[in-house]
Amino acid sequence: CESSFAGRLPSFMARLRRTALLAASALVVPAVACSSILGIQDRSLDTQGGDAATSDVTVDGMPHVDGGSDSPATDGPGTDSGTTDSPACANPCPVITAINRPEGIATDSKNIYWTELGDTFGTSNGAVKGCPLAGCGSGPTVYANGLPNPASIVSDGQTIYWGNYTGGGVFACAVSGCAMSPRLVANANDPWGLAIDATYIYWVDQSNNTLHRAIRTGGADAAAASDNLLWDAGPPGMSFNSNYVAVDDASAYLIDDNSDLFKIPLAGGTVQLLFTGGGGGSGANWNVVLEPSGLLFGDVSGQVLRANTTTGVATPLVSMLQDPEAVGFDPATGDIYWADLGGGTGTDGIIGRAHSDGSMKTNLATSQQSPIAVAIQGGSVFWANHGTWDATNMVFMPNTGAIYSAPK
């Protein structure tokens, strides 16, 4: 891979180029209002909790069964700039505002957790935070700050896991807090998409298009990233940039910025190209979600599709979107959700919902500032907005991000 810093950020630069081009076109032709929610996918598991009550845990739209352990509702050590509204508020309801470019979110039955990427790539003012689903009250719990671009986040209801993108490393912290000293799970280069199962945490390394896994408890397995290699897709420039991963009992499913889907056997064997996208690598950080009927994902053509996990045959479910980078799934209803980033102006993002077959397409929230992540929990949908787009400097303005909720 390239040694320059810019060479290590292919998908981010692709997103910036795509956003800038769309924004420029919006200056000439009004953006079309069209339907348009994240992230990281992991599979269901049973865990042993710290209390008697069970809780349903959702990571970017997928369920888990948790044995307990509650997250604090008070502000932890460290600094934050977030402001909140009370639980009784308009629709959509701001859970927290004035945060610094949220990138990933995860929820359980009581709390929402998120990463703040920081001012821009290469800075070290990112953070990982959380608060109750109803709102952050006097402020969020700060699990860690001063981080080098934390991006994806997952949780099993007891522990949250995230990757520091430009600083390398996959880290963990108990939902009750870790005294601002997160545990190193595994060394990594540029971890982006994450997924978990009962034993392992999986991550996509965008520096060299590789897929890795490590034992979630860390310890002796927190070795060099090469020791945990599952698959090498080839260096940037020879293949498209890898983004997110989902896992089931037998396979990992990886999506790249062309919306290509790959099936990687966990026990070893031949990697299968399930689906070939048509974006020419001009897409951005598409996520992939595993649900009972297949794999949900978005593409550069403005569609949400479902691909069969065996044959790879993909069926378009929703179309006429602009940039559906994130999708989600509600196991209680079978409905699908998406975050349409919008056309680059920063104020035309849409949170959408449809039935499992793509019918009854509905806008749940419009005029959103670049929504990038979504999670479905209980009777609500939660999403994260990057914030205000600075077209002059081609960055999202610091501390303009927010997390919102709406009835699902």
Short mmCIF file of C-alpha atoms in Angstrom, two decimals:
data_model
loop_
_atom_site.label_atom_id
_atom_site.label_comp_id
_atom_site.label_asym_id
_atom_site.label_seq_id
_atom_site.Cartn_x
_atom_site.Cartn_y
_atom_site.Cartn_z
CA CYS A 1 0.00 0.00 0.00
CA GLU A 2 1.04 3.58 -0.38
CA SER A 3 3.14 5.06 2.35
CA SER A 4 1.58 8.54 2.18
CA PHE A 5 -1.20 9.39 4.61
CA ALA A 6 -3.55 10.19 1.75
CA GLY A 7 -2.91 6.76 0.34
CA ARG A 8 -4.28 5.24 3.54
CA LEU A 9 -7.64 6.99 3.22
CA PRO A 10 -9.08 5.77 -0.08
CA SER A 11 -12.69 5.38 0.93
CA PHE A 12 -12.78 8.66 2.81
CA MET A 13 -11.30 10.50 -0.17
CA ALA A 14 -13.80 8.77 -2.44
CA ARG A 15 -16.60 9.97 -0.20
CA LEU A 16 -15.22 13.52 -0.24
CA ARG A 17 -14.89 13.49 -4.03
CA ARG A 18 -18.40 12.08 -4.38
CA THR A 19 -19.83 14.61 -1.91
CA ALA A 20 -18.03 17.51 -3.59
CA LEU A 21 -19.23 16.48 -7.05
CA LEU A 22 -22.79 16.09 -5.87
CA ALA A 23 -22.64 19.42 -4.06
CA ALA A 24 -21.28 21.13 -7.16
CA SER A 25 -24.05 19.70 -9.29
CA ALA A 26 -26.59 20.81 -6.72
CA LEU A 27 -25.52 24.41 -7.35
CA VAL A 28 -26.76 24.08 -10.92
CA VAL A 29 -29.67 21.67 -10.62
CA PRO A 30 -31.86 21.60 -7.49
CA ALA A 31 -31.38 18.40 -5.49
CA VAL A 32 -34.19 15.94 -6.01
CA ALA A 33 -36.11 15.12 -2.84
CA CYS A 34 -36.17 11.38 -2.62
CA SER A 35 -36.50 8.68 -0.04
CA SER A 36 -33.68 7.77 1.86
CA ILE A 37 -30.46 4.85 7.61
CA LEU A 38 -25.79 2.33 9.07
CA GLY A 39 -23.48 0.47 9.72
CA ILE A 40 -21.70 -2.28 11.08
CA GLN A 41 -23.19 -5.67 11.21
CA ASP A 42 -22.77 -8.41 13.74
CA ARG A 43 -24.59 -11.60 14.55
CA SER A 44 -26.85 -12.60 17.43
CA LEU A 45 -25.35 -14.14 20.55
CA ASP A 46 -26.10 -14.95 24.19
CA THR A 47 -23.94 -13.41 26.87
CA GLN A 48 -23.73 -13.57 30.64
CA GLY A 49 -24.75 -10.30 32.22
CA GLY A 50 -24.23 -8.55 35.49
CA ASP A 51 -27.89 -8.22 36.51
CA ALA A 52 -31.00 -10.34 36.61
CA ALA A 53 -32.83 -8.59 33.81
CA THR A 54 -32.35 -9.40 30.16
CA SER A 55 -32.14 -6.74 27.50
CA ASP A 56 -32.43 -6.68 23.74
CA VAL A 57 -29.25 -5.38 22.21
CA THR A 58 -29.04 -3.92 18.72
CA VAL A 59 -25.93 -2.97 16.81
CA ASP A 60 -26.63 -0.93 13.73
CA GLY A 61 -30.02 -2.47 13.29
CA MET A 62 -29.44 -6.10 14.31
CA PRO A 63 -30.59 -7.85 17.52
CA HIS A 64 -28.64 -9.52 20.32
CA VAL A 65 -29.77 -11.14 23.55
CA ASP A 66 -27.96 -9.74 26.53
CA GLY A 67 -27.82 -11.09 30.02
CA GLY A 68 -27.71 -7.69 31.68
CA SER A 69 -25.22 -4.98 32.63
CA ASP A 70 -26.52 -1.47 32.53
CA SER A 71 -24.75 1.58 31.21
CA PRO A 72 -24.37 4.67 33.39
CA ALA A 73 -26.57 7.67 32.84
CA THR A 74 -24.08 10.12 34.29
CA ASP A 75 -21.29 11.96 32.61
CA GLY A 76 -17.93 10.19 32.84
CA PRO A 77 -14.51 11.76 33.14
CA GLY A 78 -13.16 13.82 30.31
CA THR A 79 -14.53 16.66 28.24
CA ASP A 80 -17.38 16.86 25.79
CA SER A 81 -19.26 19.56 23.96
CA GLY A 82 -22.62 17.83 23.52
CA THR A 83 -25.90 19.51 24.37
CA THR A 84 -29.16 17.64 24.81
CA ASP A 85 -32.92 18.07 24.82
CA SER A 86 -35.39 16.51 27.21
CA PRO A 87 -37.02 13.16 26.30
CA ALA A 88 -40.33 14.94 25.57
CA CYS A 89 -39.48 16.66 22.32
CA ALA A 90 -40.52 17.04 18.73
CA ASN A 91 -40.25 14.40 16.03
CA PRO A 92 -37.46 13.84 15.19
CA CYS A 93 -36.15 14.15 18.72
CA PRO A 94 -32.52 15.21 19.26
CA VAL A 95 -30.80 12.77 21.61
CA ILE A 96 -27.66 14.92 21.57
CA THR A 97 -26.41 17.79 19.42
CA ALA A 98 -23.16 19.71 18.88
CA ILE A 99 -20.98 16.58 18.70
CA ASN A 100 -17.89 16.22 16.57
CA ARG A 101 -18.68 14.19 13.45
CA PRO A 102 -20.37 11.03 14.73
CA GLU A 103 -19.48 8.05 12.54
CA GLY A 104 -20.86 4.86 14.12
CA ILE A 105 -23.67 4.09 16.58
CA ALA A 106 -24.79 1.04 18.56
CA THR A 107 -27.68 0.55 20.98
CA ASP A 108 -28.99 -1.73 23.69
CA SER A 109 -32.34 -1.59 25.50
CA LYS A 110 -31.23 1.29 27.70
CA ASN A 111 -28.44 3.19 25.98
CA ILE A 112 -26.96 4.44 22.74
CA TYR A 113 -23.19 4.51 22.10
CA TRP A 114 -21.34 6.37 19.37
CA THR A 115 -17.95 7.34 18.01
CA GLU A 116 -16.92 10.88 17.17
CA LEU A 117 -14.35 10.82 14.39
CA GLY A 118 -12.93 14.23 15.31
CA ASP A 119 -12.26 17.34 13.25
CA THR A 120 -10.91 15.44 10.25
CA PHE A 121 -8.78 12.42 9.40
CA GLY A 122 -5.35 12.60 10.99
CA THR A 123 -6.46 14.53 14.07
CA SER A 124 -6.53 13.03 17.57
CA ASN A 125 -9.58 14.64 19.10
CA GLY A 126 -12.02 11.79 18.50
CA ALA A 127 -14.07 10.23 21.29
CA VAL A 128 -16.34 7.34 22.25
CA LYS A 129 -19.44 8.26 24.26
CA GLY A 130 -22.86 7.02 25.31
CA CYS A 131 -26.06 8.03 27.06
CA PRO A 132 -29.59 6.76 27.76
CA LEU A 133 -31.88 6.31 24.78
CA ALA A 134 -34.21 9.01 26.08
CA GLY A 135 -31.49 11.66 25.91
CA CYS A 136 -28.20 12.65 27.45
CA GLY A 137 -29.53 14.79 30.30
CA SER A 138 -26.67 16.88 31.65
CA GLY A 139 -24.18 15.26 29.29
CA PRO A 140 -22.97 11.95 27.87
CA THR A 141 -20.78 9.30 29.43
CA VAL A 142 -17.30 9.67 27.95
CA TYR A 143 -15.62 6.27 27.59
CA ALA A 144 -12.46 7.59 25.92
CA ASN A 145 -11.34 10.80 24.25
CA GLY A 146 -8.27 12.22 22.54
CA LEU A 147 -8.53 9.31 20.07
CA PRO A 148 -7.18 9.11 16.49
CA ASN A 149 -10.39 8.86 14.47
CA PRO A 150 -12.53 6.18 16.11
CA ALA A 151 -14.98 4.99 13.45
CA SER A 152 -17.09 1.84 13.72
CA ILE A 153 -18.56 0.68 17.03
CA VAL A 154 -20.36 -2.50 18.13
CA SER A 155 -21.66 -3.74 21.48
CA ASP A 156 -22.95 -6.92 23.08
CA GLY A 157 -24.71 -5.05 25.89
CA GLN A 158 -21.85 -5.54 28.33
CA THR A 159 -18.90 -4.23 26.35
CA ILE A 160 -18.45 -1.73 23.54
CA TYR A 161 -15.78 -2.25 20.88
CA TRP A 162 -14.39 0.24 18.37
CA GLY A 163 -11.47 0.72 16.02
CA ASN A 164 -9.18 3.77 15.95
CA TYR A 165 -8.91 4.29 12.22
CA THR A 166 -5.78 6.39 11.73
CA GLY A 167 -4.13 5.39 14.98
CA GLY A 168 -4.64 1.66 14.57
CA GLY A 169 -5.93 -0.79 17.11
CA VAL A 170 -9.24 -2.32 18.17
CA PHE A 171 -10.30 -1.41 21.71
CA ALA A 172 -12.93 -2.35 24.28
CA CYS A 173 -14.57 -0.76 27.31
CA ALA A 174 -17.29 -2.00 29.67
CA VAL A 175 -20.62 -0.21 29.23
CA SER A 176 -20.28 0.78 32.89
CA GLY A 177 -17.04 2.60 32.03
CA CYS A 178 -13.34 1.82 32.08
CA ALA A 179 -11.86 4.91 33.79
CA MET A 180 -10.91 6.36 30.39
CA SER A 181 -8.45 3.47 29.89
CA PRO A 182 -9.89 1.19 27.19
CA ARG A 183 -8.45 -2.29 26.75
CA LEU A 184 -6.49 -3.15 23.61
CA VAL A 185 -8.18 -6.13 21.97
CA ALA A 186 -5.87 -6.38 18.97
CA ASN A 187 -3.36 -4.33 17.08
CA ALA A 188 -4.55 -3.18 13.65
CA ASN A 189 -3.57 -0.75 10.93
CA ASP A 190 -6.65 1.16 9.70
CA PRO A 191 -9.69 -0.71 11.08
CA TRP A 192 -13.02 0.40 9.61
CA GLY A 193 -16.04 -1.95 9.65
CA LEU A 194 -16.43 -4.19 12.72
CA ALA A 195 -18.53 -7.23 13.60
CA ILE A 196 -18.69 -9.58 16.58
CA ASP A 197 -19.79 -13.09 17.39
CA ALA A 198 -19.68 -14.97 20.69
CA THR A 199 -15.88 -15.44 20.51
CA TYR A 200 -14.30 -13.07 18.01
CA ILE A 201 -14.28 -9.51 16.85
CA TYR A 202 -13.80 -9.02 13.11
CA TRP A 203 -12.51 -5.93 11.32
CA VAL A 204 -11.82 -4.68 7.83
CA ASP A 205 -8.42 -3.01 7.40
CA GLN A 206 -8.64 -0.34 4.73
CA SER A 207 -4.88 0.18 4.55
CA ASN A 208 -4.40 -3.08 2.66
CA ASN A 209 -7.92 -4.49 2.00
CA THR A 210 -7.67 -7.32 4.49
CA LEU A 211 -10.14 -8.99 6.85
CA HIS A 212 -9.02 -9.98 10.36
CA ARG A 213 -10.39 -11.42 13.56
CA ALA A 214 -9.18 -11.68 17.15
CA ILE A 215 -10.51 -13.18 20.36
CA ARG A 216 -12.65 -10.56 22.03
CA THR A 217 -10.97 -11.00 25.40
CA GLY A 218 -7.67 -9.90 23.86
CA GLY A 219 -4.71 -11.10 25.92
CA ALA A 220 -2.28 -13.33 24.02
CA ASP A 221 -4.34 -12.97 20.87
CA ALA A 222 -3.82 -9.19 20.76
CA ALA A 223 -0.88 -9.72 18.44
CA ALA A 224 0.13 -8.25 15.11
CA ALA A 225 -2.75 -7.83 12.71
CA SER A 226 -1.11 -10.29 10.32
CA ASP A 227 -1.49 -13.05 12.92
CA ASN A 228 -5.27 -12.75 12.72
CA LEU A 229 -5.61 -12.57 8.94
CA LEU A 230 -8.73 -14.18 7.44
CA TRP A 231 -8.52 -12.85 3.90
CA ASP A 232 -6.37 -10.59 1.76
CA ALA A 233 -8.35 -8.94 -1.05
CA GLY A 234 -5.30 -7.32 -2.64
CA PRO A 235 -3.68 -3.90 -2.22
CA PRO A 236 -5.50 -0.65 -3.00
CA GLY A 237 -5.23 0.12 -6.68
CA MET A 238 -5.56 -3.56 -7.61
CA SER A 239 -8.99 -4.00 -6.05
CA PHE A 240 -11.74 -1.80 -4.65
CA ASN A 241 -11.53 -0.54 -1.09
CA SER A 242 -13.04 -2.83 1.53
CA ASN A 243 -15.58 -1.28 3.90
CA TYR A 244 -17.81 -3.33 6.20
CA VAL A 245 -18.28 -6.92 7.32
CA ALA A 246 -21.14 -9.08 8.63
CA VAL A 247 -20.81 -12.58 10.08
CA ASP A 248 -22.90 -15.65 10.70
CA ASP A 249 -22.00 -19.11 12.03
CA ALA A 250 -20.04 -20.15 8.96
CA SER A 251 -19.06 -17.11 6.93
CA ALA A 252 -18.03 -13.50 6.89
CA TYR A 253 -19.55 -11.20 4.26
CA LEU A 254 -17.53 -8.22 3.10
CA ILE A 255 -18.63 -5.25 0.98
CA ASP A 256 -16.34 -2.84 -0.86
CA ASP A 257 -16.88 0.64 -2.29
CA ASN A 258 -18.03 -0.82 -5.58
CA SER A 259 -20.82 -2.65 -3.67
CA ASP A 260 -19.14 -5.96 -4.48
CA LEU A 261 -20.06 -8.67 -1.97
CA PHE A 262 -17.65 -11.42 -0.91
CA LYS A 263 -18.33 -14.55 1.14
CA ILE A 264 -15.35 -15.72 3.22
CA PRO A 265 -15.60 -19.15 4.94
CA LEU A 266 -14.59 -18.83 8.60
CA ALA A 267 -13.13 -22.33 8.60
CA GLY A 268 -11.02 -21.59 5.52
CA GLY A 269 -11.61 -22.39 1.89
CA THR A 270 -12.47 -20.63 -1.32
CA VAL A 271 -13.70 -17.05 -1.15
CA GLN A 272 -16.81 -16.49 -3.26
CA LEU A 273 -17.63 -13.29 -5.13
CA LEU A 274 -21.37 -13.19 -4.44
CA PHE A 275 -22.31 -10.01 -6.24
CA THR A 276 -20.57 -7.53 -8.54
CA GLY A 277 -21.55 -3.90 -8.09
CA GLY A 278 -21.64 -1.29 -10.78
CA GLY A 279 -20.12 1.72 -9.09
CA GLY A 280 -16.69 1.56 -10.65
CA GLY A 281 -15.24 2.17 -7.21
CA SER A 282 -16.87 5.59 -7.08
CA GLY A 283 -19.06 4.69 -4.14
CA ALA A 284 -18.36 5.38 -0.51
CA ASN A 285 -18.49 3.43 2.75
CA TRP A 286 -21.42 1.13 2.05
CA ASN A 287 -22.39 -1.10 4.95
CA VAL A 288 -23.85 -4.59 4.77
CA VAL A 289 -26.51 -6.06 7.08
CA LEU A 290 -27.30 -9.74 7.52
CA GLU A 291 -31.01 -10.55 7.94
CA PRO A 292 -33.04 -13.75 7.57
CA SER A 293 -33.66 -13.29 3.86
CA GLY A 294 -30.11 -12.37 2.87
CA LEU A 295 -27.74 -9.41 2.82
CA LEU A 296 -29.01 -5.83 2.72
CA PHE A 297 -26.81 -3.15 1.18
CA GLY A 298 -26.89 0.09 -0.78
CA ASP A 299 -25.20 0.98 -4.04
CA VAL A 300 -24.04 3.95 -6.09
CA SER A 301 -27.17 3.77 -8.24
CA GLY A 302 -29.29 4.87 -5.28
CA GLN A 303 -30.78 1.47 -4.51
CA VAL A 304 -31.18 -0.74 -1.45
CA LEU A 305 -30.81 -4.38 -2.47
CA ARG A 306 -31.02 -7.82 -0.91
CA ALA A 307 -28.58 -10.52 -2.03
CA ASN A 308 -28.97 -14.25 -1.50
CA THR A 309 -26.11 -15.51 0.71
CA THR A 310 -25.70 -18.67 -1.40
CA THR A 311 -26.26 -17.61 -4.99
CA GLY A 312 -25.52 -13.90 -4.71
CA VAL A 313 -28.60 -13.03 -6.76
CA ALA A 314 -29.54 -9.49 -5.72
CA THR A 315 -33.04 -8.02 -5.82
CA PRO A 316 -33.53 -4.24 -5.76
CA LEU A 317 -35.95 -3.32 -2.97
CA VAL A 318 -35.87 0.49 -2.92
CA SER A 319 -34.73 2.86 -5.66
CA MET A 320 -34.57 6.57 -6.50
CA LEU A 321 -32.35 7.37 -3.52
CA GLN A 322 -29.24 9.54 -3.69
CA ASP A 323 -26.55 7.95 -1.50
CA PRO A 324 -27.87 5.15 0.78
CA GLU A 325 -24.60 4.44 2.57
CA ALA A 326 -26.25 2.81 5.61
CA VAL A 327 -29.03 0.25 5.93
CA GLY A 328 -30.69 -1.42 8.89
CA PHE A 329 -33.17 -4.19 9.67
CA ASP A 330 -35.87 -4.48 12.34
CA PRO A 331 -36.32 -8.12 13.35
CA ALA A 332 -39.59 -7.32 15.15
CA THR A 333 -41.36 -6.17 11.99
CA GLY A 334 -39.11 -7.26 9.13
CA ASP A 335 -38.94 -3.67 7.92
CA ILE A 336 -35.79 -2.24 6.35
CA TYR A 337 -34.31 1.20 7.00
CA TRP A 338 -31.72 3.37 5.32
CA ALA A 339 -29.76 6.58 5.73
CA ASP A 340 -29.58 8.51 2.49
CA LEU A 341 -26.57 10.81 2.89
CA GLY A 342 -28.09 13.16 0.34
CA GLY A 343 -26.71 15.08 -2.59
CA GLY A 344 -23.76 16.85 -1.00
CA THR A 345 -25.43 20.03 0.23
CA GLY A 346 -25.55 18.70 3.77
CA THR A 347 -29.25 19.44 4.31
CA ASP A 348 -31.04 16.99 2.04
CA GLY A 349 -30.38 13.70 3.83
CA ILE A 350 -33.33 11.40 4.45
CA ILE A 351 -34.10 8.59 6.89
CA GLY A 352 -36.38 6.04 5.24
CA ARG A 353 -38.29 2.85 5.91
CA ALA A 354 -39.98 0.19 3.80
CA HIS A 355 -41.47 -3.25 4.26
CA SER A 356 -39.23 -6.26 3.73
CA ASP A 357 -40.26 -6.49 0.07
CA GLY A 358 -39.55 -2.79 -0.52
CA SER A 359 -43.20 -1.72 -0.52
CA MET A 360 -44.64 1.21 1.47
CA LYS A 361 -41.53 3.36 1.15
CA THR A 362 -41.79 6.12 3.77
CA ASN A 363 -39.69 9.10 4.74
CA LEU A 364 -39.29 9.20 8.51
CA ALA A 365 -37.14 12.34 8.55
CA THR A 366 -36.08 14.79 5.85
CA SER A 367 -33.71 17.77 5.61
CA GLN A 368 -31.08 15.90 7.62
CA GLN A 369 -27.42 16.97 7.66
CA SER A 370 -25.64 14.02 6.04
CA PRO A 371 -27.05 11.05 8.01
CA ILE A 372 -24.48 8.27 8.17
CA ALA A 373 -25.56 5.66 10.77
CA VAL A 374 -28.76 4.01 12.00
CA ALA A 375 -29.93 1.61 14.71
CA ILE A 376 -33.39 0.28 15.50
CA GLN A 377 -34.19 -0.22 19.18
CA GLY A 378 -37.59 -0.85 20.76
CA GLY A 379 -40.14 1.45 19.19
CA SER A 380 -37.62 3.97 17.84
CA VAL A 381 -35.13 4.52 15.08
CA PHE A 382 -31.86 6.28 15.95
CA TRP A 383 -29.46 7.87 13.51
CA ALA A 384 -26.34 10.00 13.43
CA ASN A 385 -25.83 13.08 11.27
CA HIS A 386 -22.29 14.05 10.29
CA GLY A 387 -23.18 17.74 10.51
CA THR A 388 -22.73 20.87 8.42
CA TRP A 389 -20.71 20.50 5.21
CA ASP A 390 -18.03 23.13 4.58
CA ALA A 391 -17.86 23.23 0.78
CA THR A 392 -14.88 25.58 0.82
CA ASN A 393 -12.60 23.33 2.86
CA MET A 394 -14.36 20.08 1.90
CA VAL A 395 -14.83 18.92 5.50
CA PHE A 396 -17.67 18.62 7.95
CA MET A 397 -17.57 21.52 10.38
CA PRO A 398 -16.49 20.55 13.92
CA ASN A 399 -19.16 20.07 16.58
CA THR A 400 -22.11 20.30 14.19
CA GLY A 401 -23.05 16.61 14.32
CA ALA A 402 -26.07 15.19 16.12
CA ILE A 403 -27.95 12.01 16.99
CA TYR A 404 -31.72 11.88 16.59
CA SER A 405 -34.56 9.45 17.19
CA ALA A 406 -38.03 9.02 15.76
CA PRO A 407 -40.84 6.50 16.17
CA LYS A 408 -40.17 3.63 13.82
#
